[in-house]
mmCIF file of C-alpha atoms in Angstrom:
data_model
loop_
_atom_site.group_PDB
_atom_site.id
_atom_site.type_symbol
_atom_site.label_atom_id
_atom_site.label_comp_id
_atom_site.label_asym_id
_atom_site.label_seq_id
_atom_site.Cartn_x
_atom_site.Cartn_y
_atom_site.Cartn_z
ATOM 1 C CA UNK A 19 -0.035 -0.005 0.009
ATOM 2 C CA UNK A 20 1.200 3.526 -0.747
ATOM 3 C CA UNK A 21 1.812 5.979 2.058
ATOM 4 C CA UNK A 22 -1.190 7.933 3.355
ATOM 5 C CA UNK A 23 -1.613 11.382 1.717
ATOM 6 C CA UNK A 24 -2.105 14.513 3.837
ATOM 7 C CA UNK A 25 -5.884 14.105 3.561
ATOM 8 C CA UNK A 26 -5.843 10.512 4.762
ATOM 9 C CA UNK A 27 -8.779 9.338 6.840
ATOM 10 C CA UNK A 28 -8.819 6.663 9.497
ATOM 11 C CA UNK A 29 -11.391 3.880 9.006
ATOM 12 C CA UNK A 30 -12.485 1.895 12.039
ATOM 13 C CA UNK A 31 -11.960 -1.805 12.364
ATOM 14 C CA UNK A 32 -13.513 -3.776 15.224
ATOM 15 C CA UNK A 33 -12.546 -6.967 16.982
ATOM 16 C CA UNK A 34 -8.802 -6.545 16.886
ATOM 17 C CA UNK A 35 -6.904 -7.675 19.799
ATOM 18 C CA UNK A 36 -4.952 -10.781 19.612
ATOM 19 C CA UNK A 37 -1.428 -9.473 19.199
ATOM 20 C CA UNK A 38 -1.399 -5.698 19.363
ATOM 21 C CA UNK A 39 2.355 -5.472 19.909
ATOM 22 C CA UNK A 40 2.903 -7.264 16.639
ATOM 23 C CA UNK A 41 0.848 -4.896 14.479
ATOM 24 C CA UNK A 42 3.016 -4.140 11.460
ATOM 25 C CA UNK A 43 1.202 -1.591 9.376
ATOM 26 C CA UNK A 44 -0.346 1.860 10.116
ATOM 27 C CA UNK A 45 -3.003 0.862 12.635
ATOM 28 C CA UNK A 46 -4.800 2.748 15.335
ATOM 29 C CA UNK A 47 -6.159 0.811 18.314
ATOM 30 C CA UNK A 48 -8.463 2.788 20.619
ATOM 31 C CA UNK A 49 -10.217 1.230 23.564
ATOM 32 C CA UNK A 50 -13.985 1.147 23.656
ATOM 33 C CA UNK A 51 -16.153 1.011 26.734
ATOM 34 C CA UNK A 52 -19.616 -0.050 25.677
ATOM 35 C CA UNK A 53 -20.428 2.677 23.129
ATOM 36 C CA UNK A 54 -20.082 1.945 19.463
ATOM 37 C CA UNK A 55 -19.485 4.764 16.995
ATOM 38 C CA UNK A 56 -22.300 3.450 14.812
ATOM 39 C CA UNK A 57 -21.910 5.525 11.672
ATOM 40 C CA UNK A 58 -18.501 4.513 10.479
ATOM 41 C CA UNK A 59 -17.554 1.937 7.889
ATOM 42 C CA UNK A 60 -15.725 -1.077 9.342
ATOM 43 C CA UNK A 61 -12.527 -1.943 7.461
ATOM 44 C CA UNK A 62 -10.245 -4.849 8.487
ATOM 45 C CA UNK A 63 -6.530 -4.865 7.763
ATOM 46 C CA UNK A 64 -4.680 -8.081 8.773
ATOM 47 C CA UNK A 65 -0.931 -8.268 8.712
ATOM 48 C CA UNK A 66 0.730 -11.592 7.758
ATOM 49 C CA UNK A 67 1.749 -13.663 10.769
ATOM 50 C CA UNK A 68 5.514 -13.958 11.355
ATOM 51 C CA UNK A 69 7.160 -17.185 10.556
ATOM 52 C CA UNK A 70 8.036 -17.973 14.153
ATOM 53 C CA UNK A 71 6.750 -16.278 17.296
ATOM 54 C CA UNK A 72 9.243 -15.390 20.000
ATOM 55 C CA UNK A 73 9.108 -17.279 23.320
ATOM 56 C CA UNK A 74 9.358 -15.541 26.688
ATOM 57 C CA UNK A 75 10.568 -16.723 30.082
ATOM 58 C CA UNK A 76 9.501 -15.215 33.378
ATOM 59 C CA UNK A 77 12.652 -13.735 34.990
ATOM 60 C CA UNK A 78 11.386 -11.005 37.298
ATOM 61 C CA UNK A 79 12.082 -12.890 40.511
ATOM 62 C CA UNK A 80 15.517 -14.136 39.455
ATOM 63 C CA UNK A 81 16.426 -10.683 38.175
ATOM 64 C CA UNK A 82 15.415 -8.924 41.404
ATOM 65 C CA UNK A 83 12.673 -6.764 39.941
ATOM 66 C CA UNK A 84 9.625 -8.708 41.176
ATOM 67 C CA UNK A 85 7.148 -6.416 42.887
ATOM 68 C CA UNK A 86 3.514 -6.813 43.938
ATOM 69 C CA UNK A 87 1.695 -3.663 42.935
ATOM 70 C CA UNK A 88 -1.500 -3.204 44.971
ATOM 71 C CA UNK A 89 -3.685 -1.022 42.749
ATOM 72 C CA UNK A 90 -5.926 0.756 45.197
ATOM 73 C CA UNK A 91 -7.746 3.994 44.401
ATOM 74 C CA UNK A 92 -5.876 6.227 41.961
ATOM 75 C CA UNK A 93 -2.774 4.012 42.052
ATOM 76 C CA UNK A 94 -4.425 1.876 39.378
ATOM 77 C CA UNK A 95 -3.908 4.694 36.877
ATOM 78 C CA UNK A 96 -0.130 4.236 36.610
ATOM 79 C CA UNK A 97 0.596 3.703 32.910
ATOM 80 C CA UNK A 98 3.772 1.617 33.001
ATOM 81 C CA UNK A 99 7.499 1.294 33.167
ATOM 82 C CA UNK A 100 10.368 2.930 31.174
ATOM 83 C CA UNK A 101 13.618 1.322 30.067
ATOM 84 C CA UNK A 102 16.908 3.002 29.236
ATOM 85 C CA UNK A 103 20.640 2.542 29.673
ATOM 86 C CA UNK A 104 21.060 5.262 32.315
ATOM 87 C CA UNK A 105 24.805 4.746 33.059
ATOM 88 C CA UNK A 106 25.895 3.823 29.518
ATOM 89 C CA UNK A 107 27.196 0.392 30.405
ATOM 90 C CA UNK A 108 25.372 -1.248 27.545
ATOM 91 C CA UNK A 109 22.641 -2.699 29.722
ATOM 92 C CA UNK A 110 19.025 -1.535 29.946
ATOM 93 C CA UNK A 111 17.852 -0.219 33.341
ATOM 94 C CA UNK A 112 14.263 0.042 34.544
ATOM 95 C CA UNK A 113 12.206 2.859 36.101
ATOM 96 C CA UNK A 114 8.855 2.038 37.555
ATOM 97 C CA UNK A 115 6.529 4.934 38.553
ATOM 98 C CA UNK A 116 4.440 4.460 41.666
ATOM 99 C CA UNK A 117 1.405 6.519 42.657
ATOM 100 C CA UNK A 118 0.990 5.284 46.227
ATOM 101 C CA UNK A 119 4.640 5.230 47.258
ATOM 102 C CA UNK A 120 8.236 5.814 46.103
ATOM 103 C CA UNK A 121 8.996 4.993 42.500
ATOM 104 C CA UNK A 122 11.772 2.541 41.760
ATOM 105 C CA UNK A 123 14.934 2.614 39.601
ATOM 106 C CA UNK A 124 16.490 -0.754 38.985
ATOM 107 C CA UNK A 125 20.023 -0.656 37.567
ATOM 108 C CA UNK A 126 21.264 -3.708 35.688
ATOM 109 C CA UNK A 127 24.345 -5.331 37.164
ATOM 110 C CA UNK A 128 26.436 -7.597 34.903
ATOM 111 C CA UNK A 129 25.020 -9.578 32.032
ATOM 112 C CA UNK A 130 23.187 -12.222 34.038
ATOM 113 C CA UNK A 131 19.813 -10.459 34.221
ATOM 114 C CA UNK A 132 20.364 -9.011 37.684
ATOM 115 C CA UNK A 133 19.119 -5.659 38.914
ATOM 116 C CA UNK A 134 19.605 -3.547 42.038
ATOM 117 C CA UNK A 135 17.398 -0.804 43.464
ATOM 118 C CA UNK A 136 19.380 2.455 43.238
ATOM 119 C CA UNK A 137 16.860 5.300 43.007
ATOM 120 C CA UNK A 138 17.912 7.123 46.162
ATOM 121 C CA UNK A 139 21.626 6.754 45.496
ATOM 122 C CA UNK A 140 21.219 8.109 41.995
ATOM 123 C CA UNK A 141 19.317 11.252 42.885
ATOM 124 C CA UNK A 142 15.710 10.150 42.686
ATOM 125 C CA UNK A 143 14.830 10.033 46.407
ATOM 126 C CA UNK A 144 11.042 10.113 46.116
ATOM 127 C CA UNK A 145 9.079 10.223 42.872
ATOM 128 C CA UNK A 146 5.793 9.567 44.592
ATOM 129 C CA UNK A 147 2.354 10.183 43.065
ATOM 130 C CA UNK A 148 3.945 9.302 39.705
ATOM 131 C CA UNK A 149 1.814 8.029 36.842
ATOM 132 C CA UNK A 150 4.158 7.890 33.795
ATOM 133 C CA UNK A 151 7.895 7.928 33.120
ATOM 134 C CA UNK A 152 9.664 8.764 29.846
ATOM 135 C CA UNK A 153 13.346 8.522 29.077
ATOM 136 C CA UNK A 154 14.696 10.950 26.489
ATOM 137 C CA UNK A 155 17.941 12.827 25.731
ATOM 138 C CA UNK A 156 16.354 16.268 25.962
ATOM 139 C CA UNK A 157 19.729 18.132 26.037
ATOM 140 C CA UNK A 158 21.527 16.158 23.333
ATOM 141 C CA UNK A 159 24.482 15.227 25.515
ATOM 142 C CA UNK A 160 24.359 11.534 24.715
ATOM 143 C CA UNK A 161 22.736 10.177 27.858
ATOM 144 C CA UNK A 162 19.114 9.403 28.833
ATOM 145 C CA UNK A 163 17.334 11.944 31.029
ATOM 146 C CA UNK A 164 14.092 11.013 32.819
ATOM 147 C CA UNK A 165 10.736 12.884 32.792
ATOM 148 C CA UNK A 166 8.353 11.768 35.503
ATOM 149 C CA UNK A 167 4.666 12.754 35.234
ATOM 150 C CA UNK A 168 2.818 13.085 38.486
ATOM 151 C CA UNK A 169 -0.328 14.536 39.845
ATOM 152 C CA UNK A 170 1.740 17.708 39.895
ATOM 153 C CA UNK A 171 4.337 19.051 39.724
ATOM 154 C CA UNK A 172 6.282 16.896 37.224
ATOM 155 C CA UNK A 173 10.018 16.300 37.410
ATOM 156 C CA UNK A 174 12.739 16.287 34.754
ATOM 157 C CA UNK A 175 15.773 14.430 36.087
ATOM 158 C CA UNK A 176 18.894 15.405 34.158
ATOM 159 C CA UNK A 177 21.458 12.650 33.743
ATOM 160 C CA UNK A 178 25.105 13.609 34.468
ATOM 161 C CA UNK A 179 26.384 10.942 32.043
ATOM 162 C CA UNK A 180 27.121 8.406 34.739
ATOM 163 C CA UNK A 181 23.552 7.607 35.675
ATOM 164 C CA UNK A 182 23.141 10.167 38.503
ATOM 165 C CA UNK A 183 20.238 12.593 38.349
ATOM 166 C CA UNK A 184 19.069 16.001 39.557
ATOM 167 C CA UNK A 185 15.583 17.437 39.166
ATOM 168 C CA UNK A 186 15.755 20.547 36.926
ATOM 169 C CA UNK A 187 12.106 20.743 35.923
ATOM 170 C CA UNK A 188 11.495 24.121 37.523
ATOM 171 C CA UNK A 189 14.788 25.457 36.171
ATOM 172 C CA UNK A 190 13.933 24.649 32.518
ATOM 173 C CA UNK A 191 10.178 25.319 32.692
ATOM 174 C CA UNK A 192 8.553 21.863 32.589
ATOM 175 C CA UNK A 193 7.440 21.376 36.201
ATOM 176 C CA UNK A 194 3.851 21.089 34.989
ATOM 177 C CA UNK A 195 1.565 21.373 38.007
ATOM 178 C CA UNK A 196 -1.440 19.516 36.511
ATOM 179 C CA UNK A 197 -2.767 16.114 37.295
ATOM 180 C CA UNK A 198 -0.545 14.490 34.747
ATOM 181 C CA UNK A 199 -1.341 11.238 32.923
ATOM 182 C CA UNK A 200 1.056 11.062 29.966
ATOM 183 C CA UNK A 201 4.012 12.719 28.176
ATOM 184 C CA UNK A 202 5.717 12.282 24.809
ATOM 185 C CA UNK A 203 8.860 13.802 23.313
ATOM 186 C CA UNK A 204 9.500 14.642 19.671
ATOM 187 C CA UNK A 205 11.369 17.196 17.625
ATOM 188 C CA UNK A 206 8.245 18.804 16.116
ATOM 189 C CA UNK A 207 10.130 21.919 14.742
ATOM 190 C CA UNK A 208 13.095 19.837 13.476
ATOM 191 C CA UNK A 209 15.726 21.991 15.122
ATOM 192 C CA UNK A 210 17.542 18.959 16.566
ATOM 193 C CA UNK A 211 16.064 19.344 20.068
ATOM 194 C CA UNK A 212 13.294 17.250 21.630
ATOM 195 C CA UNK A 213 10.051 19.076 22.392
ATOM 196 C CA UNK A 214 7.430 17.826 24.891
ATOM 197 C CA UNK A 215 3.667 17.321 25.137
ATOM 198 C CA UNK A 216 2.124 16.661 28.538
ATOM 199 C CA UNK A 217 -1.410 15.282 28.879
ATOM 200 C CA UNK A 218 -3.367 16.164 32.019
ATOM 201 C CA UNK A 219 -6.658 15.125 33.475
ATOM 202 C CA UNK A 220 -8.014 13.048 36.392
ATOM 203 C CA UNK A 221 -10.507 10.230 35.951
ATOM 204 C CA UNK A 222 -10.090 8.865 39.458
ATOM 205 C CA UNK A 223 -13.257 9.427 41.501
ATOM 206 C CA UNK A 224 -14.935 12.560 40.287
ATOM 207 C CA UNK A 225 -13.655 13.285 36.742
ATOM 208 C CA UNK A 226 -11.682 16.529 36.476
ATOM 209 C CA UNK A 227 -10.721 18.032 33.113
ATOM 210 C CA UNK A 228 -7.381 19.812 33.001
ATOM 211 C CA UNK A 229 -5.377 21.721 30.302
ATOM 212 C CA UNK A 230 -2.595 19.846 28.510
ATOM 213 C CA UNK A 231 0.686 21.589 27.686
ATOM 214 C CA UNK A 232 2.930 21.726 24.642
ATOM 215 C CA UNK A 233 6.549 22.741 25.398
ATOM 216 C CA UNK A 234 9.040 23.794 22.767
ATOM 217 C CA UNK A 235 12.724 23.080 23.502
ATOM 218 C CA UNK A 236 14.663 26.279 22.992
ATOM 219 C CA UNK A 237 17.990 24.883 24.188
ATOM 220 C CA UNK A 238 18.654 25.390 27.849
ATOM 221 C CA UNK A 239 14.977 25.710 28.575
ATOM 222 C CA UNK A 240 11.421 25.090 27.354
ATOM 223 C CA UNK A 241 8.750 27.514 26.191
ATOM 224 C CA UNK A 242 5.043 26.877 26.708
ATOM 225 C CA UNK A 243 3.590 27.047 23.158
ATOM 226 C CA UNK A 244 0.239 25.409 23.807
ATOM 227 C CA UNK A 245 -1.333 28.357 21.925
ATOM 228 C CA UNK A 246 0.080 26.820 18.711
ATOM 229 C CA UNK A 247 -2.493 24.005 18.790
ATOM 230 C CA UNK A 248 -5.323 25.358 16.652
ATOM 231 C CA UNK A 249 -8.857 24.344 15.904
ATOM 232 C CA UNK A 250 -9.729 22.163 18.914
ATOM 233 C CA UNK A 251 -10.242 22.292 22.690
ATOM 234 C CA UNK A 252 -9.459 18.606 23.066
ATOM 235 C CA UNK A 253 -6.435 19.577 25.152
ATOM 236 C CA UNK A 254 -8.835 20.832 27.816
ATOM 237 C CA UNK A 255 -10.321 17.372 28.393
ATOM 238 C CA UNK A 256 -9.289 14.369 30.520
ATOM 239 C CA UNK A 257 -6.100 13.437 28.695
ATOM 240 C CA UNK A 258 -4.949 9.882 29.166
ATOM 241 C CA UNK A 259 -2.291 9.206 26.529
ATOM 242 C CA UNK A 260 -0.523 11.080 23.728
ATOM 243 C CA UNK A 261 1.903 10.120 20.979
ATOM 244 C CA UNK A 262 3.773 11.700 18.092
ATOM 245 C CA UNK A 263 3.806 10.232 14.570
ATOM 246 C CA UNK A 264 4.135 11.428 10.999
ATOM 247 C CA UNK A 265 0.667 10.308 9.931
ATOM 248 C CA UNK A 266 0.737 12.161 6.614
ATOM 249 C CA UNK A 267 4.288 11.243 5.731
ATOM 250 C CA UNK A 268 5.434 14.806 5.136
ATOM 251 C CA UNK A 269 8.604 14.532 7.260
ATOM 252 C CA UNK A 270 7.470 16.138 10.477
ATOM 253 C CA UNK A 271 5.791 14.698 13.598
ATOM 254 C CA UNK A 272 2.037 15.177 14.090
ATOM 255 C CA UNK A 273 0.359 14.838 17.490
ATOM 256 C CA UNK A 274 -2.381 12.478 18.615
ATOM 257 C CA UNK A 275 -4.193 12.775 21.940
ATOM 258 C CA UNK A 276 -6.393 10.073 23.492
ATOM 259 C CA UNK A 277 -8.893 11.460 25.982
ATOM 260 C CA UNK A 278 -11.063 9.607 28.441
ATOM 261 C CA UNK A 279 -14.692 9.567 27.311
ATOM 262 C CA UNK A 280 -16.624 10.697 30.380
ATOM 263 C CA UNK A 281 -18.825 13.252 28.724
ATOM 264 C CA UNK A 282 -15.997 15.719 28.083
ATOM 265 C CA UNK A 283 -13.969 15.809 24.864
ATOM 266 C CA UNK A 284 -13.065 13.217 22.306
ATOM 267 C CA UNK A 285 -9.619 12.321 20.889
ATOM 268 C CA UNK A 286 -7.767 14.713 18.603
ATOM 269 C CA UNK A 287 -5.186 14.566 15.804
ATOM 270 C CA UNK A 288 -3.192 17.749 15.187
ATOM 271 C CA UNK A 289 -1.392 18.020 11.841
ATOM 272 C CA UNK A 290 1.980 19.724 11.979
ATOM 273 C CA UNK A 291 1.812 22.535 9.406
ATOM 274 C CA UNK A 292 5.195 24.093 10.099
ATOM 275 C CA UNK A 293 6.392 27.392 11.482
ATOM 276 C CA UNK A 294 6.686 31.030 10.561
ATOM 277 C CA UNK A 295 8.278 33.962 12.379
ATOM 278 C CA UNK A 296 9.026 31.936 15.480
ATOM 279 C CA UNK A 297 5.539 30.477 15.843
ATOM 280 C CA UNK A 298 4.391 27.010 14.934
ATOM 281 C CA UNK A 299 1.036 25.842 13.714
ATOM 282 C CA UNK A 300 -0.809 22.642 14.483
ATOM 283 C CA UNK A 301 -4.153 22.200 12.800
ATOM 284 C CA UNK A 302 -6.832 19.956 14.306
ATOM 285 C CA UNK A 303 -7.807 17.310 11.719
ATOM 286 C CA UNK A 304 -9.388 14.738 13.970
ATOM 287 C CA UNK A 305 -12.895 15.233 12.636
ATOM 288 C CA UNK A 306 -11.871 15.540 8.986
ATOM 289 C CA UNK A 307 -9.574 12.473 9.161
ATOM 290 C CA UNK A 308 -11.971 10.274 11.179
ATOM 291 C CA UNK A 309 -9.558 10.009 14.123
ATOM 292 C CA UNK A 310 -11.718 11.976 16.645
ATOM 293 C CA UNK A 311 -12.821 8.860 18.497
ATOM 294 C CA UNK A 312 -15.015 9.316 21.581
ATOM 295 C CA UNK A 313 -13.948 6.268 23.493
ATOM 296 C CA UNK A 314 -12.244 5.493 26.769
ATOM 297 C CA UNK A 315 -8.688 6.003 25.485
ATOM 298 C CA UNK A 316 -5.758 4.396 27.207
ATOM 299 C CA UNK A 317 -2.246 4.043 25.753
ATOM 300 C CA UNK A 318 -1.319 5.049 22.234
ATOM 301 C CA UNK A 319 1.734 4.262 20.130
ATOM 302 C CA UNK A 320 2.690 4.732 16.483
ATOM 303 C CA UNK A 321 3.351 1.867 14.162
ATOM 304 C CA UNK A 322 5.437 2.261 11.057
ATOM 305 C CA UNK A 323 6.044 0.051 8.051
ATOM 306 C CA UNK A 324 6.064 0.214 4.327
ATOM 307 C CA UNK A 325 2.290 0.495 4.452
ATOM 308 C CA UNK A 326 0.157 3.404 5.570
ATOM 309 C CA UNK A 327 0.823 5.717 8.427
ATOM 310 C CA UNK A 328 -1.210 5.164 11.583
ATOM 311 C CA UNK A 329 -1.520 4.999 15.339
ATOM 312 C CA UNK A 330 -1.767 2.147 17.771
ATOM 313 C CA UNK A 331 -3.002 1.781 21.314
ATOM 314 C CA UNK A 332 -2.403 -1.283 23.492
ATOM 315 C CA UNK A 333 -5.648 -2.880 24.567
ATOM 316 C CA UNK A 334 -6.197 -2.800 28.342
ATOM 317 C CA UNK A 335 -7.395 -6.046 29.878
ATOM 318 C CA UNK A 336 -10.320 -4.460 31.769
ATOM 319 C CA UNK A 337 -12.022 -3.108 28.658
ATOM 320 C CA UNK A 338 -14.227 -5.668 26.875
ATOM 321 C CA UNK A 339 -13.475 -4.813 23.276
ATOM 322 C CA UNK A 340 -11.428 -2.420 21.159
ATOM 323 C CA UNK A 341 -11.241 -0.668 17.835
ATOM 324 C CA UNK A 342 -8.609 -0.268 15.249
ATOM 325 C CA UNK A 343 -8.183 2.306 12.486
ATOM 326 C CA UNK A 344 -5.845 2.366 9.573
ATOM 327 C CA UNK A 345 -5.069 5.264 7.289
ATOM 328 C CA UNK A 346 -6.900 5.036 3.945
ATOM 329 C CA UNK A 347 -6.678 7.340 0.995
#
């Protein structure tokens, strides 16, 4: 299939869920909680099965990273772990955010699948009330820095190159005070520096909408440029997950936001239309492209291949069924 043109639409496809992680071609999976968008054409796109599926072995206990997470109250909203080689020894280390207690940083020791808890010793003494963690080299110095999203304020832990961190979020302008649920980095202005989108909102107990934030990396600090998102108020909803992808294959990253569907705002896709005179323009194309799903969104990731551009979202186990969408011309 040829790449999706700028005017590509996303067609829904139901009953998709067997192997989301193995989706090979531009596909969007969005979770669905009992309400079917009844007016859209269902289109199925099935990728060929790989010749041999990988086999996995349970190693958490042996590796020293086994943990029993008791999801009570809002602690069930933690979105997952983040992996990176924090000390540049060639081994992946693991950060696990925790809402109801201190988060954990496990550092790999040797090549025998062993890890050791080292959060405090490496400058992350207490990342409590955390919901999401993202590793990214925001300052282009060759090591992985860590952005931790919380129910405010967020933290940006700068890596000194040896795997030791200090929180500089307030210093560089990304200590977002909102009830955070997700964050994603991408170089949307293609200046060689990673920019940041932070999704906010609280669906624990009484739903609370909150404004999201778009931060542009100016080198040495970030500027809040949320005003550059045009044509939609989706960023004022209950944001749950966000992801960057070049859905129209024009060489720059576009932005997709998955909102929770609790009577507030649906999902949104902003097309990156470039900049002029120091300002950038993102145009809301969710409705025109068919990507403005009003579902209970969870995680979202982009999938790339030689086929169409698209979005994916892992299917959460507690939601009965899901939807997929692929870009069609």
